[in-house]
Amino acid sequence: MKYFFLLIIMSSFGFMFYKGLKIDPSIVPSNLIDEETPNFQLKKVENYPLFDSKDLLKKEIKIVNFFATWCGPCKIEHPQLMELSSSFRIYGIAKKDNPQNITKWLKSYGNPFDKIGLDNDGISSIEWGVYGLPETFLINKDNKILYKHIGPIMKNDLEKINAFLK
Amino acid sequence: MKTILIVIFFLYSQVQSVEPDEILADQELENVARIIGKELRCLVCQNEDIENSNADIARDLRILVRNMLSEGKTKDEIISYIHSRYGDFVLFNPPVRFDTSLLWVLPVIFLMLLCYTFFRKKH
């Protein structure tokens, strides 16, 4: 009986350790899922229309993408954003970037964003719970966060994202 | 002896990543900021607190903590705001809730089990 009890305890520990091994510690799940989008203030990027909190009140599904021109993975996801921009409104938040570099970037790779804003001090990124780049939020018609994609959106992620947005 | 002292010095010396321009003029507030910073985990460097991390996000959080303190916010208000943005992961001491209860209960069970096994062995 004693050994049976010990076996049960040890196997539960074993099971938990095994489950723990499969968790990717670099991905911190968003604490804002099903919550309303936070308030934020951004700076204008040259001639592009400025993105602000009020834009998210529109009764439609939209995407908010955090990026920077100095971020390598952001370049990898850019074609996927271009593809998504044909079906959804995408708003861009550039983190700690240079407005001239953003203009150059968008002219070279195309502009998937409806509106853009610059978060120079990182405060708006904290407000959204962003800790790395790129990060993408899917927002429903009622201004609630449906899903957060951490890291670059790859071609095989498009199906998952489209399923969320339907 | 000298080597041992040097090793002890490096083992116990605190390496801080707080930049001189981040430090608050008010020493009391700065002390509170450091206490808060030690309770918050850096999100990209796993088991480092934000006071000791060089990561960009850790620096942003340190500045935010100091700005909020200067605005008159309390330690609990600041920690609860950052917790609301990043969830339990950002706290070194996760709150005791039903879904985190195993975290607190399991070590006790494990200790009881060990005591039980040793006690049985002795008699």
mmCIF file of C-alpha atoms in Angstrom:
data_model
loop_
_atom_site.group_PDB
_atom_site.id
_atom_site.type_symbol
_atom_site.label_atom_id
_atom_site.label_comp_id
_atom_site.label_asym_id
_atom_site.label_seq_id
_atom_site.Cartn_x
_atom_site.Cartn_y
_atom_site.Cartn_z
ATOM 1 C CA MET A 1 0.000 0.000 0.000
ATOM 2 C CA LYS A 2 2.872 2.322 0.966
ATOM 3 C CA TYR A 3 4.640 1.656 -2.349
ATOM 4 C CA PHE A 4 1.436 2.153 -4.284
ATOM 5 C CA PHE A 5 0.987 5.565 -2.628
ATOM 6 C CA LEU A 6 4.621 6.443 -3.376
ATOM 7 C CA LEU A 7 4.224 5.327 -6.999
ATOM 8 C CA ILE A 8 1.165 7.545 -7.492
ATOM 9 C CA ILE A 9 2.950 10.603 -6.051
ATOM 10 C CA MET A 10 6.116 9.960 -8.066
ATOM 11 C CA SER A 11 4.220 9.386 -11.323
ATOM 12 C CA SER A 12 2.270 12.628 -10.821
ATOM 13 C CA PHE A 13 5.573 14.477 -10.349
ATOM 14 C CA GLY A 14 6.971 12.708 -13.419
ATOM 15 C CA PHE A 15 3.917 13.664 -15.477
ATOM 16 C CA MET A 16 4.171 17.306 -14.434
ATOM 17 C CA PHE A 17 7.895 17.480 -15.176
ATOM 18 C CA TYR A 18 7.244 15.901 -18.594
ATOM 19 C CA LYS A 19 4.492 18.457 -19.301
ATOM 20 C CA GLY A 20 6.807 21.237 -18.087
ATOM 21 C CA LEU A 21 9.499 20.191 -20.557
ATOM 22 C CA LYS A 22 7.117 20.878 -23.438
ATOM 23 C CA ILE A 23 6.311 24.442 -22.347
ATOM 24 C CA ASP A 24 8.238 27.064 -24.319
ATOM 25 C CA PRO A 25 9.477 29.491 -21.645
ATOM 26 C CA SER A 26 10.189 32.194 -24.239
ATOM 27 C CA ILE A 27 6.458 32.592 -24.903
ATOM 28 C CA VAL A 28 4.600 34.508 -22.213
ATOM 29 C CA PRO A 29 0.849 34.265 -22.894
ATOM 30 C CA SER A 30 -1.022 37.557 -23.047
ATOM 31 C CA ASN A 31 -2.926 38.608 -19.958
ATOM 32 C CA LEU A 32 -5.189 40.806 -22.073
ATOM 33 C CA ILE A 33 -7.106 38.160 -24.017
ATOM 34 C CA ASP A 34 -10.877 38.942 -23.947
ATOM 35 C CA GLU A 35 -10.057 42.328 -22.413
ATOM 36 C CA GLU A 36 -10.708 45.675 -24.075
ATOM 37 C CA THR A 37 -7.750 47.243 -25.848
ATOM 38 C CA PRO A 38 -5.748 49.575 -23.603
ATOM 39 C CA ASN A 39 -5.488 53.353 -23.975
ATOM 40 C CA PHE A 40 -2.291 54.562 -25.552
ATOM 41 C CA GLN A 41 -0.682 57.617 -27.081
ATOM 42 C CA LEU A 42 1.693 57.531 -30.017
ATOM 43 C CA LYS A 43 3.724 60.005 -32.033
ATOM 44 C CA LYS A 44 3.108 60.797 -35.700
ATOM 45 C CA VAL A 45 5.340 59.200 -38.315
ATOM 46 C CA GLU A 46 6.068 61.751 -41.054
ATOM 47 C CA ASN A 47 3.160 61.931 -43.546
ATOM 48 C CA TYR A 48 1.360 58.782 -42.429
ATOM 49 C CA PRO A 49 -2.014 59.127 -40.627
ATOM 50 C CA LEU A 50 -1.621 58.782 -36.847
ATOM 51 C CA PHE A 51 -3.054 55.692 -35.148
ATOM 52 C CA ASP A 52 -4.813 56.281 -31.814
ATOM 53 C CA SER A 53 -7.101 54.443 -29.356
ATOM 54 C CA LYS A 54 -10.285 55.779 -31.047
ATOM 55 C CA ASP A 55 -9.508 53.899 -34.279
ATOM 56 C CA LEU A 56 -10.094 50.619 -32.455
ATOM 57 C CA LEU A 57 -13.684 51.590 -31.606
ATOM 58 C CA LYS A 58 -14.738 50.954 -35.234
ATOM 59 C CA LYS A 59 -17.194 48.055 -35.414
ATOM 60 C CA GLU A 60 -14.965 45.787 -37.462
ATOM 61 C CA ILE A 61 -12.274 43.172 -36.976
ATOM 62 C CA LYS A 62 -8.796 44.680 -37.004
ATOM 63 C CA ILE A 63 -5.136 43.834 -36.451
ATOM 64 C CA VAL A 64 -2.548 45.752 -34.403
ATOM 65 C CA ASN A 65 1.072 44.979 -35.246
ATOM 66 C CA PHE A 66 4.099 46.016 -33.176
ATOM 67 C CA PHE A 67 7.203 46.268 -35.337
ATOM 68 C CA ALA A 68 10.455 48.164 -35.851
ATOM 69 C CA THR A 69 12.732 48.659 -38.827
ATOM 70 C CA TRP A 70 15.696 47.458 -36.719
ATOM 71 C CA CYS A 71 13.914 44.156 -36.024
ATOM 72 C CA GLY A 72 15.006 41.337 -38.360
ATOM 73 C CA PRO A 73 11.997 39.014 -37.844
ATOM 74 C CA CYS A 74 9.694 41.976 -38.675
ATOM 75 C CA LYS A 75 11.127 41.938 -42.202
ATOM 76 C CA ILE A 76 10.341 38.211 -42.471
ATOM 77 C CA GLU A 77 6.696 38.737 -41.499
ATOM 78 C CA HIS A 78 6.183 41.794 -43.713
ATOM 79 C CA PRO A 79 4.928 39.879 -46.819
ATOM 80 C CA GLN A 80 2.372 38.091 -44.615
ATOM 81 C CA LEU A 81 1.162 41.454 -43.278
ATOM 82 C CA MET A 82 0.825 42.672 -46.884
ATOM 83 C CA GLU A 83 -1.333 39.623 -47.599
ATOM 84 C CA LEU A 84 -3.508 40.166 -44.495
ATOM 85 C CA SER A 85 -3.921 43.867 -45.322
ATOM 86 C CA SER A 86 -5.974 42.956 -48.393
ATOM 87 C CA SER A 87 -8.705 41.559 -46.124
ATOM 88 C CA PHE A 88 -8.316 43.400 -42.809
ATOM 89 C CA ARG A 89 -7.440 46.827 -41.499
ATOM 90 C CA ILE A 90 -3.973 46.706 -39.931
ATOM 91 C CA TYR A 91 -2.647 49.361 -37.573
ATOM 92 C CA GLY A 92 1.089 49.587 -36.974
ATOM 93 C CA ILE A 93 2.948 50.598 -33.825
ATOM 94 C CA ALA A 94 6.655 51.157 -34.404
ATOM 95 C CA LYS A 95 8.681 50.702 -31.231
ATOM 96 C CA LYS A 96 11.711 52.921 -30.582
ATOM 97 C CA ASP A 97 12.273 53.694 -34.223
ATOM 98 C CA ASN A 98 13.302 56.526 -36.478
ATOM 99 C CA PRO A 99 10.468 58.097 -38.565
ATOM 100 C CA GLN A 100 12.719 58.404 -41.639
ATOM 101 C CA ASN A 101 13.680 54.741 -41.416
ATOM 102 C CA ILE A 102 9.988 53.784 -41.148
ATOM 103 C CA THR A 103 9.156 55.783 -44.312
ATOM 104 C CA LYS A 104 12.063 54.147 -46.141
ATOM 105 C CA TRP A 105 10.999 50.677 -44.932
ATOM 106 C CA LEU A 106 7.374 51.136 -46.015
ATOM 107 C CA LYS A 107 8.422 52.516 -49.415
ATOM 108 C CA SER A 108 10.751 49.557 -50.008
ATOM 109 C CA TYR A 109 8.604 46.677 -48.734
ATOM 110 C CA GLY A 110 5.081 48.113 -49.175
ATOM 111 C CA ASN A 111 2.714 49.614 -46.612
ATOM 112 C CA PRO A 112 0.265 47.145 -45.036
ATOM 113 C CA PHE A 113 -0.842 49.694 -42.408
ATOM 114 C CA ASP A 114 -3.964 51.810 -42.433
ATOM 115 C CA LYS A 115 -2.483 54.078 -39.788
ATOM 116 C CA ILE A 116 0.811 54.139 -37.900
ATOM 117 C CA GLY A 117 2.129 55.519 -34.626
ATOM 118 C CA LEU A 118 5.520 55.674 -33.000
ATOM 119 C CA ASP A 119 6.089 54.436 -29.448
ATOM 120 C CA ASN A 120 9.409 56.021 -28.600
ATOM 121 C CA ASP A 121 9.542 55.445 -24.852
ATOM 122 C CA GLY A 122 8.079 51.911 -24.853
ATOM 123 C CA ILE A 123 5.214 52.945 -22.529
ATOM 124 C CA SER A 124 2.450 52.041 -25.028
ATOM 125 C CA SER A 125 4.126 48.684 -25.622
ATOM 126 C CA ILE A 126 4.002 47.966 -21.869
ATOM 127 C CA GLU A 127 0.349 49.077 -21.866
ATOM 128 C CA TRP A 128 -0.307 46.307 -24.443
ATOM 129 C CA GLY A 129 1.846 43.772 -22.569
ATOM 130 C CA VAL A 130 4.385 43.627 -25.416
ATOM 131 C CA TYR A 131 7.837 42.317 -24.464
ATOM 132 C CA GLY A 132 9.478 41.626 -27.821
ATOM 133 C CA LEU A 133 9.091 42.287 -31.533
ATOM 134 C CA PRO A 134 7.150 41.544 -33.615
ATOM 135 C CA GLU A 135 3.895 40.966 -31.765
ATOM 136 C CA THR A 136 0.460 41.048 -33.379
ATOM 137 C CA PHE A 137 -2.962 41.448 -31.761
ATOM 138 C CA LEU A 138 -6.256 40.411 -33.340
ATOM 139 C CA ILE A 139 -9.143 42.586 -32.180
ATOM 140 C CA ASN A 140 -12.854 41.883 -32.564
ATOM 141 C CA LYS A 141 -15.725 44.210 -33.470
ATOM 142 C CA ASP A 142 -16.311 45.059 -29.795
ATOM 143 C CA ASN A 143 -12.728 46.252 -29.322
ATOM 144 C CA LYS A 144 -11.715 43.134 -27.359
ATOM 145 C CA ILE A 145 -8.421 41.304 -27.884
ATOM 146 C CA LEU A 146 -9.033 37.879 -29.431
ATOM 147 C CA TYR A 147 -5.500 36.574 -29.781
ATOM 148 C CA LYS A 148 -1.874 37.637 -29.581
ATOM 149 C CA HIS A 149 0.693 36.242 -31.988
ATOM 150 C CA ILE A 150 4.204 36.363 -30.543
ATOM 151 C CA GLY A 151 7.053 36.441 -33.057
ATOM 152 C CA PRO A 152 6.899 36.812 -36.835
ATOM 153 C CA ILE A 153 3.763 35.726 -38.681
ATOM 154 C CA MET A 154 4.933 33.034 -41.065
ATOM 155 C CA LYS A 155 3.059 31.718 -44.108
ATOM 156 C CA ASN A 156 1.764 28.723 -42.143
ATOM 157 C CA ASP A 157 0.391 31.022 -39.405
ATOM 158 C CA LEU A 158 -1.940 32.789 -41.851
ATOM 159 C CA GLU A 159 -4.491 29.986 -41.756
ATOM 160 C CA LYS A 160 -4.730 30.150 -37.943
ATOM 161 C CA ILE A 161 -5.005 33.940 -37.991
ATOM 162 C CA ASN A 162 -7.664 33.908 -40.713
ATOM 163 C CA ALA A 163 -9.641 31.323 -38.712
ATOM 164 C CA PHE A 164 -9.627 33.668 -35.695
ATOM 165 C CA LEU A 165 -10.778 36.590 -37.789
ATOM 166 C CA LYS A 166 -13.680 34.841 -39.485
ATOM 167 C CA MET B 1 42.693 32.992 2.001
ATOM 168 C CA LYS B 2 42.872 35.941 -0.386
ATOM 169 C CA THR B 3 41.318 33.872 -3.181
ATOM 170 C CA ILE B 4 38.521 32.683 -0.893
ATOM 171 C CA LEU B 5 37.761 36.287 0.086
ATOM 172 C CA ILE B 6 37.675 37.332 -3.575
ATOM 173 C CA VAL B 7 35.322 34.437 -4.412
ATOM 174 C CA ILE B 8 33.052 35.360 -1.472
ATOM 175 C CA PHE B 9 33.075 39.007 -2.604
ATOM 176 C CA PHE B 10 31.947 38.071 -6.130
ATOM 177 C CA LEU B 11 29.367 35.596 -4.838
ATOM 178 C CA TYR B 12 27.709 38.143 -2.593
ATOM 179 C CA SER B 13 28.246 41.323 -4.588
ATOM 180 C CA GLN B 14 25.071 42.604 -6.232
ATOM 181 C CA VAL B 15 25.327 43.379 -9.909
ATOM 182 C CA GLN B 16 22.798 46.051 -10.796
ATOM 183 C CA SER B 17 21.853 47.120 -14.275
ATOM 184 C CA VAL B 18 20.267 50.398 -13.230
ATOM 185 C CA GLU B 19 21.809 53.152 -15.336
ATOM 186 C CA PRO B 20 22.857 56.411 -13.614
ATOM 187 C CA ASP B 21 20.221 58.394 -15.567
ATOM 188 C CA GLU B 22 17.465 56.118 -14.242
ATOM 189 C CA ILE B 23 18.256 56.657 -10.547
ATOM 190 C CA LEU B 24 15.767 58.864 -8.702
ATOM 191 C CA ALA B 25 17.045 61.900 -6.796
ATOM 192 C CA ASP B 26 14.890 60.954 -3.808
ATOM 193 C CA GLN B 27 16.843 58.136 -2.103
ATOM 194 C CA GLU B 28 13.772 56.755 -0.312
ATOM 195 C CA LEU B 29 11.798 56.427 -3.560
ATOM 196 C CA GLU B 30 14.853 54.907 -5.254
ATOM 197 C CA ASN B 31 15.024 52.275 -2.487
ATOM 198 C CA VAL B 32 11.332 51.440 -3.004
ATOM 199 C CA ALA B 33 11.942 51.249 -6.792
ATOM 200 C CA ARG B 34 14.738 48.720 -6.190
ATOM 201 C CA ILE B 35 12.529 46.620 -3.904
ATOM 202 C CA ILE B 36 9.775 46.615 -6.579
ATOM 203 C CA GLY B 37 12.337 45.803 -9.291
ATOM 204 C CA LYS B 38 13.524 42.769 -7.359
ATOM 205 C CA GLU B 39 9.967 41.411 -7.272
ATOM 206 C CA LEU B 40 9.472 41.666 -11.041
ATOM 207 C CA ARG B 41 10.839 39.091 -13.442
ATOM 208 C CA CYS B 42 12.422 40.208 -16.712
ATOM 209 C CA LEU B 43 10.210 38.751 -19.455
ATOM 210 C CA VAL B 44 12.917 37.905 -21.955
ATOM 211 C CA CYS B 45 15.711 36.715 -19.666
ATOM 212 C CA GLN B 46 13.661 34.268 -17.603
ATOM 213 C CA ASN B 47 15.052 34.111 -14.077
ATOM 214 C CA GLU B 48 16.545 37.576 -13.756
ATOM 215 C CA ASP B 49 14.754 40.411 -12.017
ATOM 216 C CA ILE B 50 14.367 43.712 -13.861
ATOM 217 C CA GLU B 51 16.901 45.472 -11.592
ATOM 218 C CA ASN B 52 19.646 43.107 -12.733
ATOM 219 C CA SER B 53 18.763 42.718 -16.388
ATOM 220 C CA ASN B 54 20.237 44.607 -19.321
ATOM 221 C CA ALA B 55 17.293 43.775 -21.600
ATOM 222 C CA ASP B 56 15.436 46.628 -23.254
ATOM 223 C CA ILE B 57 12.082 45.642 -21.724
ATOM 224 C CA ALA B 58 13.675 45.497 -18.234
ATOM 225 C CA ARG B 59 15.000 49.040 -18.684
ATOM 226 C CA ASP B 60 11.544 50.245 -19.863
ATOM 227 C CA LEU B 61 9.916 48.631 -16.826
ATOM 228 C CA ARG B 62 12.494 50.147 -14.445
ATOM 229 C CA ILE B 63 11.813 53.603 -15.885
ATOM 230 C CA LEU B 64 8.039 53.030 -15.650
ATOM 231 C CA VAL B 65 8.330 51.932 -11.993
ATOM 232 C CA ARG B 66 10.331 55.079 -11.160
ATOM 233 C CA ASN B 67 7.923 57.355 -13.098
ATOM 234 C CA MET B 68 4.916 55.854 -11.314
ATOM 235 C CA LEU B 69 6.629 56.263 -7.915
ATOM 236 C CA SER B 70 7.363 59.913 -8.716
ATOM 237 C CA GLU B 71 3.670 60.369 -9.587
ATOM 238 C CA GLY B 72 2.830 59.187 -6.062
ATOM 239 C CA LYS B 73 1.717 55.620 -6.870
ATOM 240 C CA THR B 74 2.249 53.001 -4.147
ATOM 241 C CA LYS B 75 4.302 49.800 -4.436
ATOM 242 C CA ASP B 76 1.129 47.664 -4.584
ATOM 243 C CA GLU B 77 -0.466 49.844 -7.273
ATOM 244 C CA ILE B 78 2.650 49.627 -9.461
ATOM 245 C CA ILE B 79 3.057 45.865 -9.068
ATOM 246 C CA SER B 80 -0.644 45.312 -9.705
ATOM 247 C CA TYR B 81 -0.506 47.450 -12.908
ATOM 248 C CA ILE B 82 2.482 45.516 -14.304
ATOM 249 C CA HIS B 83 0.851 42.232 -13.237
ATOM 250 C CA SER B 84 -2.319 43.238 -15.152
ATOM 251 C CA ARG B 85 -0.243 43.720 -18.336
ATOM 252 C CA TYR B 86 2.039 40.651 -18.185
ATOM 253 C CA GLY B 87 0.235 38.164 -15.954
ATOM 254 C CA ASP B 88 1.675 35.899 -13.237
ATOM 255 C CA PHE B 89 4.905 35.297 -15.183
ATOM 256 C CA VAL B 90 6.211 38.756 -14.295
ATOM 257 C CA LEU B 91 5.922 38.091 -10.546
ATOM 258 C CA PHE B 92 8.536 36.115 -8.641
ATOM 259 C CA ASN B 93 5.841 35.384 -6.039
ATOM 260 C CA PRO B 94 2.770 34.175 -7.913
ATOM 261 C CA PRO B 95 -0.516 34.915 -6.103
ATOM 262 C CA VAL B 96 -2.179 32.063 -4.188
ATOM 263 C CA ARG B 97 -5.252 31.104 -6.223
ATOM 264 C CA PHE B 98 -7.038 27.869 -7.019
ATOM 265 C CA ASP B 99 -5.078 27.371 -10.255
ATOM 266 C CA THR B 100 -1.728 28.129 -8.584
ATOM 267 C CA SER B 101 -2.502 26.157 -5.398
ATOM 268 C CA LEU B 102 -0.420 23.144 -6.545
ATOM 269 C CA LEU B 103 2.647 25.388 -6.564
ATOM 270 C CA TRP B 104 2.245 25.996 -2.848
ATOM 271 C CA VAL B 105 0.782 22.654 -1.785
ATOM 272 C CA LEU B 106 3.110 20.269 -3.655
ATOM 273 C CA PRO B 107 6.328 21.122 -1.753
ATOM 274 C CA VAL B 108 4.459 20.558 1.537
ATOM 275 C CA ILE B 109 3.155 17.186 0.302
ATOM 276 C CA PHE B 110 6.637 16.283 -0.869
ATOM 277 C CA LEU B 111 8.147 17.211 2.516
ATOM 278 C CA MET B 112 5.476 15.235 4.361
ATOM 279 C CA LEU B 113 6.158 12.265 2.126
ATOM 280 C CA LEU B 114 9.895 12.461 2.823
ATOM 281 C CA CYS B 115 9.311 12.718 6.587
ATOM 282 C CA TYR B 116 6.932 9.775 6.420
ATOM 283 C CA THR B 117 9.467 7.640 4.507
ATOM 284 C CA PHE B 118 12.328 8.501 6.885
ATOM 285 C CA PHE B 119 10.159 7.998 9.959
ATOM 286 C CA ARG B 120 9.072 4.560 8.719
ATOM 287 C CA LYS B 121 12.678 3.588 8.021
ATOM 288 C CA LYS B 122 13.843 4.437 11.554
ATOM 289 C CA HIS B 123 11.274 2.256 13.251
#
